[in-house]
Coordinates of C-alpha atoms and ligand atoms in Angstrom, one line a residue:
M12 CA 0.0 0.0 0.1
K13 CA 1.2 3.6 -0.7
F14 CA 0.0 6.8 0.6
H15 CA -0.4 10.0 -1.5
S16 CA -0.7 13.4 -0.2
L17 CA -4.1 15.1 -0.3
N18 CA -2.5 18.3 -1.6
Q19 CA -1.3 16.2 -4.8
Q20 CA 2.0 18.0 -4.9
A21 CA 4.2 15.3 -3.3
P22 CA 5.5 11.8 -4.2
L23 CA 3.8 8.5 -2.9
V24 CA 5.3 7.2 0.0
S25 CA 5.3 3.9 1.9
F26 CA 3.5 3.5 5.3
R27 CA 6.8 3.6 7.1
E28 CA 7.7 7.1 5.5
A29 CA 4.1 8.3 6.0
V30 CA 4.5 7.7 9.7
I31 CA 8.0 8.9 10.1
K32 CA 7.1 12.2 8.2
G33 CA 3.8 12.7 9.8
I34 CA 2.8 15.2 7.1
A35 CA 3.7 15.5 3.4
P36 CA 6.2 17.9 2.3
D37 CA 3.4 19.8 0.5
K38 CA 1.7 20.0 3.8
G39 CA -1.0 17.8 2.7
L40 CA -2.3 14.8 4.8
Y41 CA -1.4 11.2 3.7
F42 CA -4.0 9.0 2.5
P43 CA -4.1 5.4 1.3
T44 CA -4.0 5.2 -2.5
E45 CA -6.8 2.5 -2.2
M46 CA -9.3 1.0 0.3
P47 CA -8.6 -2.7 0.9
A48 CA -12.0 -4.7 0.9
L49 CA -12.2 -7.3 3.8
G50 CA -14.9 -9.4 2.0
T51 CA -18.5 -10.4 3.0
L52 CA -17.1 -13.7 4.4
F53 CA -14.9 -11.9 6.9
F54 CA -18.0 -9.9 8.3
E55 CA -20.2 -13.0 8.3
G56 CA -17.8 -14.9 10.4
I57 CA -16.6 -12.0 12.5
H58 CA -18.1 -13.4 15.7
E59 CA -15.7 -16.3 15.6
L60 CA -12.6 -13.9 15.4
D61 CA -10.9 -12.7 18.4
M62 CA -9.8 -8.9 18.6
E63 CA -6.2 -9.5 17.5
E64 CA -7.5 -11.4 14.4
I65 CA -9.9 -8.9 13.5
A66 CA -7.2 -6.2 13.9
F67 CA -4.6 -8.2 12.0
A68 CA -6.9 -8.6 9.0
A69 CA -7.8 -5.0 8.9
M70 CA -4.4 -3.4 9.5
R71 CA -2.3 -5.8 7.3
P72 CA -3.5 -4.3 3.9
F73 CA -2.1 -0.9 5.0
V74 CA 1.2 -1.9 6.5
K75 CA 2.2 -5.1 5.0
E76 CA 5.2 -3.9 3.0
D77 CA 6.8 -2.4 6.1
L78 CA 5.8 -4.5 9.1
P79 CA 6.3 -8.3 8.8
D80 CA 3.2 -10.2 10.0
K81 CA 5.0 -11.2 12.9
V82 CA 6.0 -7.7 14.0
L83 CA 2.4 -6.6 13.1
K84 CA 0.8 -9.3 15.6
D85 CA 3.2 -8.5 18.2
I86 CA 2.4 -4.8 18.0
L87 CA -1.5 -5.3 18.2
K88 CA -1.3 -7.7 21.1
K89 CA 0.4 -5.1 23.1
V90 CA -1.9 -2.2 21.9
L91 CA -5.2 -4.4 22.5
D92 CA -4.5 -5.3 26.0
F93 CA -7.9 -3.9 27.4
D94 CA -11.5 -4.2 26.6
F95 CA -13.9 -2.2 24.5
P96 CA -17.4 -3.2 25.9
L97 CA -20.6 -2.2 24.2
V98 CA -23.0 -1.3 27.1
P99 CA -26.7 -1.6 26.2
L100 CA -28.6 1.3 27.8
T101 CA -32.0 1.0 26.2
E102 CA -33.8 -1.3 23.7
N103 CA -32.0 0.6 20.7
I104 CA -29.1 2.4 22.4
A105 CA -25.7 1.3 23.3
A106 CA -22.6 2.9 24.5
L107 CA -19.3 1.8 23.0
E108 CA -16.7 2.3 25.8
L109 CA -13.4 3.2 24.6
F110 CA -12.0 4.4 27.9
H111 CA -10.4 1.4 29.6
G112 CA -6.8 1.9 28.5
P113 CA -4.1 3.3 30.7
T114 CA -5.1 7.1 30.0
M115 CA -8.8 6.6 30.1
A116 CA -9.3 8.2 26.5
F117 CA -9.9 6.6 23.3
K118 CA -6.7 7.9 22.0
D119 CA -4.6 5.3 23.7
V120 CA -4.9 2.7 20.9
G121 CA -3.8 5.0 18.2
A122 CA -1.0 6.5 20.5
R123 CA 0.4 3.1 21.3
F124 CA 0.3 1.8 17.7
M125 CA 2.0 4.8 16.5
A126 CA 4.6 4.5 19.2
L127 CA 5.3 0.8 18.7
C128 CA 5.6 1.3 14.8
L129 CA 8.0 4.2 15.2
G130 CA 10.1 2.3 17.7
Y131 CA 10.2 -0.7 15.1
F132 CA 11.3 1.7 12.5
S133 CA 13.9 3.5 14.4
Q134 CA 15.6 0.1 15.2
Q135 CA 15.7 -0.6 11.5
E136 CA 18.9 0.5 9.8
A137 CA 19.3 4.2 8.8
A138 CA 16.0 5.4 10.5
G139 CA 18.0 7.1 13.4
E140 CA 16.3 8.8 16.4
V141 CA 13.0 10.4 15.7
T142 CA 11.5 13.3 17.9
V143 CA 7.8 13.5 18.2
L144 CA 6.5 17.0 18.8
V145 CA 2.8 17.2 19.7
A146 CA 0.6 20.0 21.1
T147 CA -2.2 19.1 23.6
S148 CA -5.4 20.6 24.7
G149 CA -5.7 17.7 27.3
D150 CA -6.0 14.0 26.2
T151 CA -3.5 13.6 23.4
G152 CA -0.7 14.7 25.7
G153 CA -1.3 11.8 28.1
A154 CA -2.1 9.1 25.7
V155 CA 1.1 10.0 23.6
A156 CA 3.3 10.3 26.8
N157 CA 2.0 6.7 28.0
G158 CA 2.3 5.1 24.6
F159 CA 5.8 6.2 23.8
L160 CA 7.3 5.9 27.3
G161 CA 10.5 3.8 27.1
V162 CA 10.3 3.5 23.3
A163 CA 14.0 3.3 22.3
G164 CA 15.1 5.6 19.5
V165 CA 12.3 8.0 20.1
K166 CA 12.0 11.3 22.0
V167 CA 8.8 13.0 22.8
V168 CA 8.3 16.6 23.4
I169 CA 4.6 17.8 24.5
L170 CA 3.5 21.3 24.5
Y171 CA 0.5 22.3 26.8
P172 CA -1.1 25.5 27.7
S173 CA -0.3 26.4 31.3
G174 CA -3.4 26.2 33.6
K175 CA -5.8 25.1 30.7
V176 CA -5.5 21.4 31.1
S177 CA -7.3 19.6 33.9
D178 CA -5.4 18.6 37.1
I179 CA -5.6 14.7 36.0
Q180 CA -4.6 15.5 32.4
E181 CA -1.6 17.6 33.6
R182 CA -0.3 14.9 35.9
Q183 CA -0.9 12.3 33.1
L184 CA 1.6 14.0 30.9
T185 CA 4.0 15.6 33.2
T186 CA 4.8 12.9 35.7
L187 CA 6.4 10.1 33.5
G188 CA 10.0 11.4 32.8
R189 CA 12.5 9.3 30.9
N190 CA 12.1 9.9 27.0
I191 CA 9.1 12.2 27.7
T192 CA 9.5 16.0 28.3
A193 CA 6.5 18.3 29.0
L194 CA 6.8 22.0 28.0
E195 CA 4.4 24.3 29.6
V196 CA 3.5 27.3 27.4
D197 CA 2.2 30.6 28.8
G198 CA -0.5 30.8 26.3
T199 CA -3.7 28.9 24.7
F200 CA -3.7 25.5 22.8
D201 CA -3.7 27.4 19.7
D202 CA -0.4 29.0 20.4
C203 CA 1.0 25.6 21.2
Q204 CA -0.3 24.3 18.0
R205 CA 1.2 27.2 16.1
M206 CA 4.5 26.6 17.6
V207 CA 4.3 23.0 16.7
K208 CA 3.5 23.9 13.0
T209 CA 6.3 26.4 12.9
A210 CA 8.8 23.8 14.1
F211 CA 7.6 21.5 11.3
L212 CA 8.7 23.9 8.6
D213 CA 11.8 25.2 10.2
A214 CA 14.7 24.4 7.9
D215 CA 17.4 24.5 10.7
L216 CA 15.4 21.9 12.5
K217 CA 14.8 19.8 9.5
E218 CA 18.5 19.5 9.0
N219 CA 19.4 18.5 12.4
M220 CA 16.6 16.1 13.3
Q221 CA 13.8 14.0 12.3
L222 CA 10.7 15.6 13.5
T223 CA 7.2 13.9 13.3
S224 CA 3.5 14.5 14.7
A225 CA 1.6 12.4 17.0
N226 CA -1.7 14.2 16.3
S227 CA -4.4 12.1 14.2
I228 CA -2.9 13.5 11.0
N229 CA -0.3 10.8 11.4
V230 CA -1.7 7.6 9.7
A231 CA -0.5 5.3 12.3
R232 CA -2.5 7.1 15.0
W233 CA -5.6 7.6 12.7
L234 CA -6.0 4.3 11.0
P235 CA -6.1 2.0 13.8
Q236 CA -9.0 3.7 15.2
S237 CA -11.2 1.9 12.6
L238 CA -10.8 -1.2 15.0
Y239 CA -13.3 0.3 17.4
F240 CA -16.0 0.0 15.0
L241 CA -15.4 -3.5 13.8
F242 CA -15.1 -4.7 17.3
A243 CA -18.7 -2.9 17.9
Y244 CA -20.1 -4.6 14.7
K245 CA -18.8 -8.0 16.0
E246 CA -20.8 -7.6 19.2
A247 CA -23.9 -5.8 17.6
K248 CA -24.2 -8.2 14.5
A249 CA -26.3 -10.7 16.2
L250 CA -29.2 -8.1 16.8
D251 CA -29.5 -8.3 13.1
K252 CA -30.6 -4.5 13.0
N253 CA -29.3 -1.5 10.7
L254 CA -26.6 0.0 12.8
V255 CA -25.8 3.6 13.3
F256 CA -22.7 5.1 15.0
S257 CA -22.7 8.5 16.6
V258 CA -19.2 9.6 17.2
P259 CA -18.5 12.9 19.4
S260 CA -16.0 14.9 17.1
G261 CA -13.3 17.3 17.3
N262 CA -10.5 16.8 14.6
F263 CA -12.8 14.1 13.0
G264 CA -10.2 11.4 13.0
N265 CA -12.3 9.0 14.8
I266 CA -15.4 9.2 12.7
C267 CA -13.1 9.2 9.7
A268 CA -11.7 6.0 10.6
G269 CA -15.2 4.6 11.0
L270 CA -16.0 5.5 7.6
V271 CA -12.9 3.6 6.6
A272 CA -14.2 0.5 8.1
Q273 CA -17.4 1.0 6.1
K274 CA -15.4 1.5 3.0
M275 CA -13.7 -1.7 3.8
G276 CA -17.0 -3.6 3.8
M277 CA -18.7 -3.2 7.3
P278 CA -22.3 -3.2 6.9
V279 CA -23.5 0.0 8.7
A280 CA -26.5 2.3 7.9
H281 CA -25.2 5.6 8.8
F282 CA -22.7 7.9 10.9
V283 CA -23.7 10.9 12.8
A284 CA -20.9 13.5 13.9
A285 CA -21.8 15.1 17.0
T286 CA -19.9 18.3 17.9
N287 CA -20.1 20.8 20.7
C288 CA -20.5 24.5 19.7
N289 CA -17.4 24.3 17.5
D290 CA -19.7 23.5 14.6
T291 CA -17.7 23.9 11.4
V292 CA -18.6 20.6 10.0
P293 CA -22.4 20.8 10.9
R294 CA -22.6 24.2 9.1
F295 CA -20.8 22.9 6.2
M296 CA -23.3 20.0 5.9
A297 CA -26.2 22.4 6.1
T298 CA -24.7 25.1 3.7
G299 CA -22.0 23.5 1.4
Q300 CA -19.5 26.1 2.8
Y301 CA -16.6 25.1 4.7
A302 CA -15.9 28.0 6.8
P303 CA -13.6 27.4 9.7
K304 CA -13.5 29.7 12.8
P305 CA -11.4 30.2 15.9
S306 CA -12.3 27.5 18.6
T307 CA -14.5 28.2 21.6
A308 CA -13.8 26.6 25.0
T309 CA -16.6 24.0 26.1
I310 CA -17.0 21.5 28.8
S311 CA -16.1 18.9 26.2
N312 CA -12.6 20.3 25.7
A313 CA -11.2 17.6 23.5
M314 CA -13.4 18.6 20.7
D315 CA -12.6 22.4 20.7
V316 CA -11.5 22.6 17.3
G317 CA -12.5 25.1 14.9
D318 CA -10.8 23.7 11.6
P319 CA -10.9 20.0 11.8
S320 CA -7.9 18.6 10.1
N321 CA -9.3 15.2 9.3
F322 CA -12.2 16.5 7.4
V323 CA -10.6 16.7 4.1
R324 CA -9.9 12.9 4.5
I325 CA -13.7 12.3 5.0
R326 CA -14.3 14.1 1.8
Q327 CA -11.9 12.2 -0.1
L328 CA -13.5 9.0 1.0
F329 CA -16.6 10.2 -0.9
Q330 CA -14.7 11.6 -3.8
N331 CA -15.3 15.2 -2.6
R332 CA -19.1 14.8 -3.6
N333 CA -21.2 16.3 -1.0
D334 CA -24.2 14.4 -2.2
R335 CA -22.5 11.0 -1.7
L336 CA -21.2 12.1 1.7
A337 CA -24.8 13.4 2.8
K338 CA -26.2 9.7 2.3
D339 CA -23.8 8.1 4.8
F340 CA -23.0 11.0 7.2
S341 CA -24.5 13.7 9.0
A342 CA -23.5 16.2 11.5
H343 CA -25.1 18.0 14.5
S344 CA -23.8 20.5 17.1
F345 CA -24.8 20.9 20.9
T346 CA -24.5 23.5 23.4
D347 CA -22.8 22.9 26.9
Q348 CA -26.4 23.2 28.5
E349 CA -27.9 20.4 26.3
T350 CA -24.7 18.4 27.0
K351 CA -25.3 18.8 30.9
Q352 CA -28.9 18.1 30.6
A353 CA -28.0 14.9 28.6
I354 CA -25.7 13.7 31.3
K355 CA -28.4 14.1 33.7
D356 CA -31.3 12.4 31.6
I357 CA -28.9 9.4 30.9
Y358 CA -28.2 9.0 34.5
G359 CA -31.9 9.6 35.5
S360 CA -33.2 7.1 33.1
T361 CA -30.6 4.4 33.0
G362 CA -28.3 5.1 35.8
Y363 CA -25.1 5.2 33.3
V364 CA -22.8 8.0 34.0
A365 CA -21.6 9.7 30.8
D366 CA -18.6 12.0 30.3
P367 CA -19.4 15.3 28.3
H368 CA -18.0 13.9 25.0
G369 CA -20.1 10.8 25.3
A370 CA -23.1 12.8 26.2
V371 CA -22.6 15.0 22.9
G372 CA -22.4 11.7 21.0
Y373 CA -25.8 10.5 22.6
L374 CA -27.5 13.7 21.7
G375 CA -26.4 13.4 18.1
L376 CA -27.8 9.7 18.2
K377 CA -31.3 10.7 19.8
K378 CA -31.5 13.3 17.0
Y379 CA -31.0 10.8 14.4
L380 CA -33.0 8.2 15.8
E381 CA -36.0 10.3 16.2
A382 CA -36.4 10.1 12.3
H383 CA -35.2 6.5 11.9
P384 CA -36.7 4.7 14.9
D385 CA -36.1 1.2 13.4
R386 CA -32.3 1.5 13.7
Y387 CA -29.9 0.6 16.4
G388 CA -27.7 3.2 17.5
I389 CA -24.2 3.1 19.2
F390 CA -22.7 6.3 20.5
L391 CA -18.8 6.1 21.5
E392 CA -17.9 7.0 24.8
T393 CA -14.5 8.4 24.2
A394 CA -13.4 9.3 27.7
H395 CA -14.1 8.0 31.2
P396 CA -16.4 10.4 33.2
V397 CA -13.6 10.8 35.8
K398 CA -11.3 12.7 33.5
F399 CA -13.9 15.5 33.5
L400 CA -14.6 15.1 37.4
D401 CA -15.7 18.7 38.1
T402 CA -18.2 18.9 35.5
V403 CA -19.8 15.3 36.0
E404 CA -19.8 15.5 39.7
S405 CA -21.5 19.0 39.9
T406 CA -23.9 18.0 37.1
L407 CA -25.0 14.8 38.7
G408 CA -24.3 16.0 42.3
I409 CA -22.5 12.5 43.0
Q410 CA -18.9 11.6 43.7
L411 CA -17.1 9.3 41.4
P412 CA -14.5 6.7 42.6
L413 CA -11.0 7.1 41.2
P414 CA -9.9 4.1 38.9
P415 CA -6.5 2.7 39.6
Q416 CA -5.1 4.3 36.4
I417 CA -6.0 7.8 37.8
Q418 CA -5.0 7.0 41.4
K419 CA -1.3 5.9 40.2
V420 CA -0.6 9.5 38.8
M421 CA -2.2 11.5 41.6
G422 CA 0.8 10.7 44.0
K423 CA 3.4 11.6 41.5
D424 CA 5.1 15.1 41.1
K425 CA 4.9 17.1 38.1
Q426 CA 8.0 17.8 36.1
S427 CA 7.7 20.5 33.2
L428 CA 9.7 23.2 31.8
H429 CA 8.2 26.6 31.3
I430 CA 8.9 28.0 27.8
E431 CA 8.0 31.5 26.2
G432 CA 7.7 31.7 22.5
Y433 CA 9.1 29.8 19.3
Q434 CA 12.7 30.7 19.9
A435 CA 12.6 29.0 23.2
L436 CA 11.2 25.9 21.8
K437 CA 13.7 26.0 18.9
A438 CA 16.7 26.3 21.3
F439 CA 15.2 23.5 23.5
L440 CA 15.0 21.2 20.3
L441 CA 18.6 21.9 19.1
E442 CA 20.0 21.4 22.6
H443 CA 18.4 18.0 23.3
Ligands
LIG515 C1 -9.8 13.6 20.9 C2 -11.1 13.3 21.7 C3 -12.4 13.4 20.7 C4 -12.4 13.8 19.5 O1 -11.8 12.9 18.6 P1 -11.4 13.4 17.1 O2 -10.8 12.2 16.3 O3 -10.4 14.5 17.1 O4 -12.6 13.9 16.4 C5 -13.4 13.2 21.6 N1 -13.6 12.8 22.8 C6 -12.5 12.8 23.5 C7 -12.6 12.5 24.8 C8 -11.1 13.0 23.0 O5 -10.0 12.8 23.7

């Protein structure tokens, strides 16, 4: 499998090169040149396969020239060492819990898969040391820090906005040490993101080091997310209903990976993208105009994205035809007020505690099912509610017990370096 740049001005590359580069030299996102088909037999017999077998079949076509089968199997075994339960809430709604990994957000799978691929490539001849540079508004930092911890040949530098991530999120990204460095920036997430983008274009840095990104623009972080949808399909298939997925979306990497699973042959009736008030995609679906705007802070902060980077990939999957896209995909946005009410409603009617992101997904699903009551809906629960402790506890008036993964980081001391401005980041990168 080769990967091409969606800006069409860069050469085709292998999976390995796409992972190491992160983004194409023409600044386009890498995209597979074809969509492999898994075949009807695969889906008919999926209930007989375990997670690793499903994952191997789905990932192999994308990576087989660069990862020997045995290496891919080993990587998937390490990545998939926790569960992805499908929890039925009502007769036609279930939550797909993606938060049972080490940092309790769904980004663990992609972060670990990418870390292990890069670790393998950097052991290979001539790859040399790779520096992963990543900006985070909260969840990405922890998942990347955890996934890359101790991976030989890879250094990780995380930029986060000082005082703007939750206490638990900050501990997850600042307490690991070893090959992980956390840089605390006096500014916003947008400032961190801008510094990272500047670094990728900096000729001095390019000459001195191999820099790559661990955001969902990187194919190794993005593609394995399609596995969640296949695992859910395996569980829901016996119901023999038309399935609908509702995905709380920010950068639209996760839902795009779901659409990839559909293109690989997974039977599914529809996808709903649910956003908070950062509604660039819902507005696009309503008007046909793509008009990004600066992000607004909400209680579902991992989705505070004004210009979602993976939406170009979604459009590509539908040959940039809006009519084709609209058949399989719709998008709705919800306010913080509606989100809190949904957290209360879900708890009140089922006893289930949703986090603000999952609650947005639930709202998107409800809206769709009103018009299509015969379908079975699955919304993705992308983070454990404890990661948004203040919001969830104050909305429901209950106390949540801390899971062991979170207790573990609460006792550790924060280690970070304050930096101010791009020159300070550059100096840091050149020194280390
Ligand atoms: C990152 C994140 C999202 C958004 O996922 P995208 O792939 O960026 O659309 C949703 N929920 C949580 C909890 C996240 O951490």
